[in-house]
mmCIF file of C-alpha atoms in Angstrom:
data_model
loop_
_atom_site.group_PDB
_atom_site.id
_atom_site.type_symbol
_atom_site.label_atom_id
_atom_site.label_comp_id
_atom_site.label_asym_id
_atom_site.label_seq_id
_atom_site.Cartn_x
_atom_site.Cartn_y
_atom_site.Cartn_z
ATOM 1 C CA MET A 1 6.071 15.095 -36.484
ATOM 2 C CA GLY A 2 6.340 16.456 -40.000
ATOM 3 C CA ALA A 3 3.250 18.641 -39.576
ATOM 4 C CA ALA A 4 4.501 19.928 -36.248
ATOM 5 C CA VAL A 5 7.898 20.830 -37.655
ATOM 6 C CA SER A 6 6.485 22.542 -40.729
ATOM 7 C CA GLY A 7 4.069 24.474 -38.530
ATOM 8 C CA LEU A 8 6.941 26.051 -36.651
ATOM 9 C CA GLY A 9 7.974 27.820 -39.813
ATOM 10 C CA GLU A 10 4.698 29.754 -40.069
ATOM 11 C CA GLY A 11 3.049 32.422 -37.932
ATOM 12 C CA ALA A 12 -0.092 31.786 -35.972
ATOM 13 C CA ASN A 13 -2.137 33.549 -38.650
ATOM 14 C CA GLY A 14 -0.471 31.676 -41.490
ATOM 15 C CA SER A 15 1.499 34.766 -42.562
ATOM 16 C CA GLY A 16 4.869 33.068 -42.042
ATOM 17 C CA MET A 17 5.969 35.879 -39.673
ATOM 18 C CA GLY A 18 5.838 33.802 -36.446
ATOM 19 C CA PRO A 19 8.616 31.831 -34.731
ATOM 20 C CA SER A 20 10.433 29.217 -36.752
ATOM 21 C CA LEU A 21 12.942 26.452 -36.132
ATOM 22 C CA GLY A 22 15.672 28.873 -37.105
ATOM 23 C CA ASP A 23 14.830 31.034 -34.069
ATOM 24 C CA ILE A 24 15.747 28.313 -31.567
ATOM 25 C CA PRO A 25 19.152 29.101 -30.017
ATOM 26 C CA GLU A 26 21.870 26.639 -30.958
ATOM 27 C CA SER A 27 22.677 26.049 -27.281
ATOM 28 C CA CYS A 28 19.078 24.934 -26.642
ATOM 29 C CA VAL A 29 19.201 22.580 -29.605
ATOM 30 C CA ALA A 30 22.463 21.151 -28.267
ATOM 31 C CA CYS A 31 20.801 20.457 -24.892
ATOM 32 C CA VAL A 32 18.050 18.489 -26.648
ATOM 33 C CA PHE A 33 20.603 16.574 -28.733
ATOM 34 C CA MET A 34 22.156 15.263 -25.516
ATOM 35 C CA TYR A 35 19.116 12.973 -25.184
ATOM 36 C CA LEU A 36 19.052 11.737 -28.793
ATOM 37 C CA THR A 37 20.961 8.959 -30.524
ATOM 38 C CA PRO A 38 23.725 9.756 -33.039
ATOM 39 C CA PRO A 39 21.585 8.732 -36.078
ATOM 40 C CA GLN A 40 18.752 10.966 -34.847
ATOM 41 C CA ILE A 41 21.152 13.879 -34.407
ATOM 42 C CA CYS A 42 22.535 13.447 -37.923
ATOM 43 C CA ASN A 43 19.023 13.384 -39.401
ATOM 44 C CA LEU A 44 17.955 16.565 -37.575
ATOM 45 C CA ALA A 45 21.165 18.341 -38.608
ATOM 46 C CA ARG A 46 19.646 18.755 -42.088
ATOM 47 C CA LEU A 47 16.846 21.044 -40.884
ATOM 48 C CA ASN A 48 18.666 24.379 -40.596
ATOM 49 C CA ARG A 49 21.843 26.169 -39.582
ATOM 50 C CA ALA A 50 21.164 26.102 -35.826
ATOM 51 C CA PHE A 51 20.536 22.356 -35.869
ATOM 52 C CA ARG A 52 23.586 21.810 -38.050
ATOM 53 C CA GLY A 53 25.769 23.818 -35.673
ATOM 54 C CA ALA A 54 24.480 21.990 -32.608
ATOM 55 C CA ALA A 55 25.018 18.650 -34.351
ATOM 56 C CA SER A 56 28.723 19.483 -34.667
ATOM 57 C CA SER A 57 29.160 20.577 -31.070
ATOM 58 C CA ASP A 58 31.955 18.842 -29.155
ATOM 59 C CA SER A 59 29.831 18.888 -25.992
ATOM 60 C CA VAL A 60 27.099 16.892 -27.730
ATOM 61 C CA TRP A 61 29.411 14.220 -29.111
ATOM 62 C CA GLU A 62 31.556 13.956 -26.012
ATOM 63 C CA SER A 63 28.403 12.797 -24.209
ATOM 64 C CA LYS A 64 28.042 9.994 -26.785
ATOM 65 C CA LEU A 65 31.609 8.725 -26.375
ATOM 66 C CA PRO A 66 32.434 6.116 -23.708
ATOM 67 C CA PRO A 67 34.672 7.241 -20.837
ATOM 68 C CA ASN A 68 37.566 5.143 -22.195
ATOM 69 C CA PHE A 69 37.464 6.458 -25.761
ATOM 70 C CA GLN A 70 41.053 7.681 -25.443
ATOM 71 C CA ASP A 71 42.157 4.073 -24.818
ATOM 72 C CA LEU A 72 40.577 3.139 -28.144
ATOM 73 C CA LEU A 73 42.253 6.061 -29.896
ATOM 74 C CA ASP A 74 45.619 5.009 -28.465
ATOM 75 C CA LEU A 75 45.330 1.787 -30.490
ATOM 76 C CA LEU A 76 45.510 3.900 -33.672
ATOM 77 C CA PRO A 77 48.390 5.958 -35.096
ATOM 78 C CA ALA A 78 48.211 9.443 -33.556
ATOM 79 C CA GLU A 79 48.000 11.137 -36.954
ATOM 80 C CA ARG A 80 44.646 9.457 -37.603
ATOM 81 C CA TYR A 81 42.847 11.288 -34.787
ATOM 82 C CA GLN A 82 44.845 14.430 -34.071
ATOM 83 C CA ASN A 83 42.847 17.653 -34.546
ATOM 84 C CA LEU A 84 39.591 15.744 -35.099
ATOM 85 C CA SER A 85 36.335 17.034 -33.636
ATOM 86 C CA LYS A 86 34.478 14.832 -31.156
ATOM 87 C CA LYS A 87 31.921 14.083 -33.886
ATOM 88 C CA ASP A 88 34.658 12.833 -36.208
ATOM 89 C CA ILE A 89 36.224 10.826 -33.382
ATOM 90 C CA PHE A 90 32.872 9.118 -32.778
ATOM 91 C CA ALA A 91 32.604 8.283 -36.489
ATOM 92 C CA LEU A 92 36.194 6.984 -36.510
ATOM 93 C CA LEU A 93 35.617 4.699 -33.518
ATOM 94 C CA CYS A 94 32.407 3.279 -34.983
ATOM 95 C CA ARG A 95 34.673 1.564 -37.496
ATOM 96 C CA PRO A 96 36.714 -1.446 -36.314
ATOM 97 C CA VAL A 97 39.863 -0.507 -34.412
ATOM 98 C CA PRO A 98 42.328 -3.420 -34.831
ATOM 99 C CA PHE A 99 44.925 -4.403 -32.236
ATOM 100 C CA ASP A 100 47.076 -7.418 -31.338
ATOM 101 C CA HIS A 101 48.446 -7.614 -34.905
ATOM 102 C CA GLY A 102 44.940 -7.257 -36.335
ATOM 103 C CA ASN A 103 43.646 -10.381 -34.582
ATOM 104 C CA LYS A 104 41.309 -8.398 -32.324
ATOM 105 C CA GLU A 105 38.982 -5.472 -32.984
ATOM 106 C CA ALA A 106 37.083 -3.020 -30.825
ATOM 107 C CA TRP A 107 34.464 -0.542 -31.987
ATOM 108 C CA LEU A 108 31.565 1.603 -30.803
ATOM 109 C CA ASP A 109 27.968 0.703 -31.493
ATOM 110 C CA ARG A 110 26.797 3.487 -33.817
ATOM 111 C CA VAL A 111 23.500 4.005 -31.953
ATOM 112 C CA THR A 112 24.476 3.694 -28.287
ATOM 113 C CA GLY A 113 28.218 4.445 -28.355
ATOM 114 C CA ARG A 114 28.910 1.348 -26.249
ATOM 115 C CA VAL A 115 32.081 -0.696 -26.672
ATOM 116 C CA CYS A 116 32.038 -4.001 -28.578
ATOM 117 C CA MET A 117 34.863 -6.442 -29.282
ATOM 118 C CA ALA A 118 35.646 -9.365 -31.575
ATOM 119 C CA ILE A 119 38.588 -11.776 -31.390
ATOM 120 C CA SER A 120 39.499 -13.803 -34.473
ATOM 121 C CA ALA A 121 40.431 -17.477 -34.530
ATOM 122 C CA ARG A 122 44.003 -16.318 -35.239
ATOM 123 C CA GLY A 123 43.914 -14.506 -31.904
ATOM 124 C CA MET A 124 43.241 -17.759 -30.039
ATOM 125 C CA ALA A 125 45.397 -20.740 -29.101
ATOM 126 C CA ILE A 126 44.119 -23.750 -31.065
ATOM 127 C CA THR A 127 45.528 -27.207 -30.398
ATOM 128 C CA GLY A 128 47.115 -28.615 -33.579
ATOM 129 C CA ILE A 129 46.504 -25.464 -35.662
ATOM 130 C CA ASP A 130 49.920 -25.714 -37.358
ATOM 131 C CA ASP A 131 49.330 -29.288 -38.562
ATOM 132 C CA ARG A 132 47.522 -29.274 -41.909
ATOM 133 C CA ARG A 133 46.348 -32.850 -41.313
ATOM 134 C CA TYR A 134 43.963 -31.386 -38.743
ATOM 135 C CA TRP A 135 43.355 -27.709 -39.474
ATOM 136 C CA ASN A 136 43.259 -25.346 -42.462
ATOM 137 C CA TRP A 137 42.702 -21.622 -42.839
ATOM 138 C CA ILE A 138 39.853 -20.792 -45.226
ATOM 139 C CA PRO A 139 39.587 -17.285 -46.720
ATOM 140 C CA THR A 140 36.013 -16.015 -46.702
ATOM 141 C CA GLU A 141 33.948 -12.844 -46.829
ATOM 142 C CA GLU A 142 31.626 -14.339 -44.201
ATOM 143 C CA SER A 143 34.085 -13.463 -41.443
ATOM 144 C CA ARG A 144 34.864 -9.908 -40.363
ATOM 145 C CA PHE A 145 38.504 -11.119 -40.202
ATOM 146 C CA ASN A 146 38.346 -12.577 -43.752
ATOM 147 C CA SER A 147 39.373 -16.103 -42.734
ATOM 148 C CA VAL A 148 38.233 -18.922 -40.465
ATOM 149 C CA ALA A 149 39.929 -21.970 -38.989
ATOM 150 C CA TYR A 150 38.512 -25.201 -40.436
ATOM 151 C CA LEU A 151 38.904 -28.467 -38.529
ATOM 152 C CA GLN A 152 39.049 -31.587 -40.710
ATOM 153 C CA GLN A 153 39.520 -34.171 -37.967
ATOM 154 C CA ILE A 154 41.048 -34.315 -34.511
ATOM 155 C CA TRP A 155 40.750 -36.272 -31.273
ATOM 156 C CA TRP A 156 41.693 -33.486 -28.855
ATOM 157 C CA PHE A 157 39.684 -30.319 -29.562
ATOM 158 C CA GLU A 158 40.740 -27.313 -27.507
ATOM 159 C CA VAL A 159 40.578 -23.581 -28.221
ATOM 160 C CA ASP A 160 41.383 -20.917 -25.650
ATOM 161 C CA GLY A 161 42.538 -17.350 -25.357
ATOM 162 C CA VAL A 162 42.824 -14.237 -23.235
ATOM 163 C CA VAL A 163 42.222 -10.524 -23.693
ATOM 164 C CA LYS A 164 43.155 -7.598 -21.449
ATOM 165 C CA PHE A 165 41.162 -4.456 -22.135
ATOM 166 C CA PRO A 166 39.847 -1.354 -20.304
ATOM 167 C CA PHE A 167 36.153 -2.186 -20.752
ATOM 168 C CA PRO A 168 33.893 0.648 -19.578
ATOM 169 C CA ALA A 169 31.223 -0.092 -16.983
ATOM 170 C CA ASP A 170 28.545 -2.311 -18.529
ATOM 171 C CA THR A 171 27.197 -5.864 -18.617
ATOM 172 C CA TYR A 172 28.788 -7.920 -21.396
ATOM 173 C CA THR A 173 27.889 -11.193 -23.114
ATOM 174 C CA LEU A 174 30.652 -13.498 -24.350
ATOM 175 C CA SER A 175 29.886 -15.872 -27.237
ATOM 176 C CA PHE A 176 31.687 -18.043 -29.800
ATOM 177 C CA ARG A 177 30.709 -17.954 -33.502
ATOM 178 C CA LEU A 178 30.901 -21.440 -35.055
ATOM 179 C CA HIS A 179 29.772 -23.215 -38.226
ATOM 180 C CA LEU A 180 29.320 -26.931 -38.923
ATOM 181 C CA GLY A 181 30.464 -27.903 -42.420
ATOM 182 C CA ARG A 182 32.836 -26.406 -44.946
ATOM 183 C CA PHE A 183 31.209 -23.733 -47.089
ATOM 184 C CA SER A 184 32.147 -22.253 -50.447
ATOM 185 C CA LYS A 185 30.589 -20.568 -53.458
ATOM 186 C CA ARG A 186 29.750 -22.444 -56.622
ATOM 187 C CA LEU A 187 28.244 -20.676 -59.625
ATOM 188 C CA GLY A 188 27.433 -17.741 -57.377
ATOM 189 C CA ARG A 189 25.589 -19.897 -54.832
ATOM 190 C CA ARG A 190 26.649 -20.782 -51.293
ATOM 191 C CA VAL A 191 27.145 -24.520 -50.859
ATOM 192 C CA CYS A 192 28.193 -26.575 -47.815
ATOM 193 C CA ASN A 193 30.182 -29.789 -47.670
ATOM 194 C CA PHE A 194 29.669 -32.028 -44.636
ATOM 195 C CA GLU A 195 32.195 -34.690 -45.620
ATOM 196 C CA HIS A 196 34.270 -34.187 -42.471
ATOM 197 C CA THR A 197 31.396 -33.288 -40.118
ATOM 198 C CA HIS A 198 31.184 -35.903 -37.394
ATOM 199 C CA GLY A 199 31.550 -36.511 -33.676
ATOM 200 C CA TRP A 200 29.754 -33.434 -32.341
ATOM 201 C CA ASP A 201 26.585 -35.337 -31.418
ATOM 202 C CA ILE A 202 28.382 -37.871 -29.193
ATOM 203 C CA LYS A 203 29.651 -35.596 -26.430
ATOM 204 C CA PRO A 204 28.998 -31.889 -25.791
ATOM 205 C CA VAL A 205 31.583 -29.140 -26.156
ATOM 206 C CA ARG A 206 32.337 -27.334 -22.908
ATOM 207 C CA PHE A 207 32.543 -23.521 -23.034
ATOM 208 C CA GLU A 208 34.059 -21.486 -20.182
ATOM 209 C CA PHE A 209 35.258 -18.032 -19.298
ATOM 210 C CA SER A 210 36.556 -16.215 -16.224
ATOM 211 C CA ASN A 211 37.725 -12.678 -15.612
ATOM 212 C CA SER A 212 40.118 -10.876 -13.288
ATOM 213 C CA ASP A 213 37.206 -9.804 -11.067
ATOM 214 C CA GLY A 214 36.469 -13.434 -10.160
ATOM 215 C CA GLN A 215 33.390 -13.792 -12.352
ATOM 216 C CA GLN A 216 33.074 -16.995 -14.350
ATOM 217 C CA ALA A 217 30.622 -19.047 -16.367
ATOM 218 C CA SER A 218 30.527 -22.429 -18.076
ATOM 219 C CA CYS A 219 28.048 -24.336 -20.224
ATOM 220 C CA GLU A 220 27.870 -27.302 -22.587
ATOM 221 C CA PHE A 221 26.353 -27.639 -26.055
ATOM 222 C CA PHE A 222 25.977 -30.484 -28.522
ATOM 223 C CA LEU A 223 27.083 -28.783 -31.724
ATOM 224 C CA ASP A 224 25.364 -31.354 -33.933
ATOM 225 C CA ASP A 225 22.231 -32.259 -31.971
ATOM 226 C CA THR A 226 20.414 -33.316 -35.119
ATOM 227 C CA GLU A 227 17.426 -35.079 -33.555
ATOM 228 C CA ARG A 228 16.388 -32.067 -31.481
ATOM 229 C CA ASP A 229 17.004 -29.687 -34.364
ATOM 230 C CA ASP A 230 14.924 -31.730 -36.786
ATOM 231 C CA ILE A 231 12.009 -31.564 -34.370
ATOM 232 C CA ASN A 232 12.320 -27.794 -33.983
ATOM 233 C CA GLY A 233 12.988 -27.221 -37.668
ATOM 234 C CA ASN A 234 16.251 -25.501 -36.810
ATOM 235 C CA HIS A 235 19.221 -27.212 -38.427
ATOM 236 C CA LYS A 236 22.619 -26.344 -37.007
ATOM 237 C CA ARG A 237 24.561 -27.626 -39.990
ATOM 238 C CA GLY A 238 25.452 -25.062 -42.608
ATOM 239 C CA CYS A 239 24.604 -22.034 -40.421
ATOM 240 C CA TRP A 240 26.667 -19.651 -38.361
ATOM 241 C CA ILE A 241 25.601 -20.005 -34.727
ATOM 242 C CA ASP A 242 26.536 -17.837 -31.755
ATOM 243 C CA TYR A 243 27.033 -19.948 -28.641
ATOM 244 C CA LYS A 244 26.502 -17.761 -25.590
ATOM 245 C CA VAL A 245 28.852 -18.706 -22.775
ATOM 246 C CA GLY A 246 27.673 -16.196 -20.173
ATOM 247 C CA GLU A 247 27.751 -12.619 -18.923
ATOM 248 C CA PHE A 248 30.091 -10.554 -16.790
ATOM 249 C CA VAL A 249 29.735 -7.137 -15.214
ATOM 250 C CA VAL A 250 32.344 -4.395 -15.279
ATOM 251 C CA SER A 251 31.719 -1.876 -12.501
ATOM 252 C CA GLY A 252 34.092 0.748 -13.829
ATOM 253 C CA SER A 253 36.513 0.524 -10.903
ATOM 254 C CA GLU A 254 38.837 -1.843 -12.766
ATOM 255 C CA PRO A 255 41.248 0.018 -15.063
ATOM 256 C CA VAL A 256 41.815 -3.166 -17.118
ATOM 257 C CA THR A 257 39.721 -6.334 -17.196
ATOM 258 C CA GLU A 258 41.350 -9.637 -18.125
ATOM 259 C CA VAL A 259 39.033 -12.216 -19.683
ATOM 260 C CA ARG A 260 40.081 -15.839 -20.267
ATOM 261 C CA PHE A 261 37.918 -18.081 -22.433
ATOM 262 C CA SER A 262 37.936 -21.594 -23.847
ATOM 263 C CA MET A 263 35.954 -24.307 -25.587
ATOM 264 C CA LYS A 264 37.006 -27.925 -25.544
ATOM 265 C CA GLN A 265 35.962 -31.490 -26.211
ATOM 266 C CA ILE A 266 38.914 -33.572 -25.137
ATOM 267 C CA ASP A 267 37.275 -36.989 -24.764
ATOM 268 C CA CYS A 268 39.697 -39.035 -26.880
ATOM 269 C CA THR A 269 37.334 -41.989 -27.314
ATOM 270 C CA HIS A 270 36.138 -40.548 -30.622
ATOM 271 C CA SER A 271 37.312 -38.122 -33.297
ATOM 272 C CA LYS A 272 35.431 -35.011 -34.441
ATOM 273 C CA GLY A 273 35.693 -32.734 -37.426
ATOM 274 C CA GLY A 274 34.002 -30.526 -39.989
ATOM 275 C CA LEU A 275 33.876 -27.376 -37.831
ATOM 276 C CA CYS A 276 34.680 -23.755 -38.699
ATOM 277 C CA VAL A 277 35.875 -21.498 -35.865
ATOM 278 C CA ASP A 278 35.386 -17.851 -36.737
ATOM 279 C CA SER A 279 35.594 -15.581 -33.712
ATOM 280 C CA LEU A 280 34.611 -14.704 -30.183
ATOM 281 C CA PHE A 281 32.423 -11.675 -29.434
ATOM 282 C CA ILE A 282 32.173 -9.580 -26.278
ATOM 283 C CA ILE A 283 29.121 -7.365 -26.701
ATOM 284 C CA PRO A 284 26.970 -5.317 -24.260
ATOM 285 C CA SER A 285 24.305 -7.798 -23.238
ATOM 286 C CA ASP A 286 21.156 -5.953 -24.249
ATOM 287 C CA LEU A 287 22.281 -4.692 -27.664
ATOM 288 C CA LYS A 288 21.053 -7.763 -29.574
ATOM 289 C CA LYS A 289 17.773 -7.780 -27.648
ATOM 290 C CA LEU A 290 17.149 -4.110 -28.472
ATOM 291 C CA LYS A 291 17.929 -4.662 -32.145
ATOM 292 C CA ARG A 292 15.707 -7.734 -32.247
ATOM 293 C CA ARG A 293 12.816 -5.683 -30.843
ATOM 294 C CA GLY A 294 13.447 -2.916 -33.368
ATOM 295 C CA VAL A 295 14.505 -0.357 -30.750
ATOM 296 C CA LEU A 296 17.951 -0.141 -32.385
ATOM 297 C CA LYS A 297 18.625 -0.444 -36.087
#
């Protein structure tokens, strides 16, 4: 690629009088940029003036924005996006856009421009959350919301919530982010305390979701299935784990999609505790797969 690009700057006889990258019309460059990812466009913008001009074109960046980008902008104060170019709007929306008193965030994936969402534990209804005998809020840098809900001990475990949002057409995966054990830093090192961790290997936790289009999914997981994890060498304690509940499809015909979600273990024959609840994620289903394969970075 480098040899090919450098060769365009020289004539066929090596005199340097032939066609160069600078001779390509900006409109042609812009047409090519339509098929590239935002990081690729930004890298090529350094080559010359024509590439730099095409990389700032509103037509190029409008093609990278989702059809509902104005709905995302409407969550922000108008002065933050007025008079911005489409390129600057894309950059703005790649950063978290908070709503619902900061308990929920939406943003664009910086490579694909697709809509992602996270909902904090504070944006969910948690049984007993106001009783410090059962739950505490722990400040931490390990959460994008800077705090997690920590369960010391309870008999009736139930967390649920709802979000209404104009998701653009796509297939989305819904998952909960959980952690067994209470973590902290000591002498600069991350340490975990499992004093309260119990009860999650007796009965599974049931995860569910449904949406306004009639789609639904449910599954069950043992959060502390130690025997199986020891065999596989994959210990659940002390690690953040994403529990995938299922997928739903938005066709684009629904102006707003309502999603209801929950996780519960309400068998009162035993207590359970030592669990951190961080957040719920709604992410386009293939994004993680593409990143895992190295297609996206």
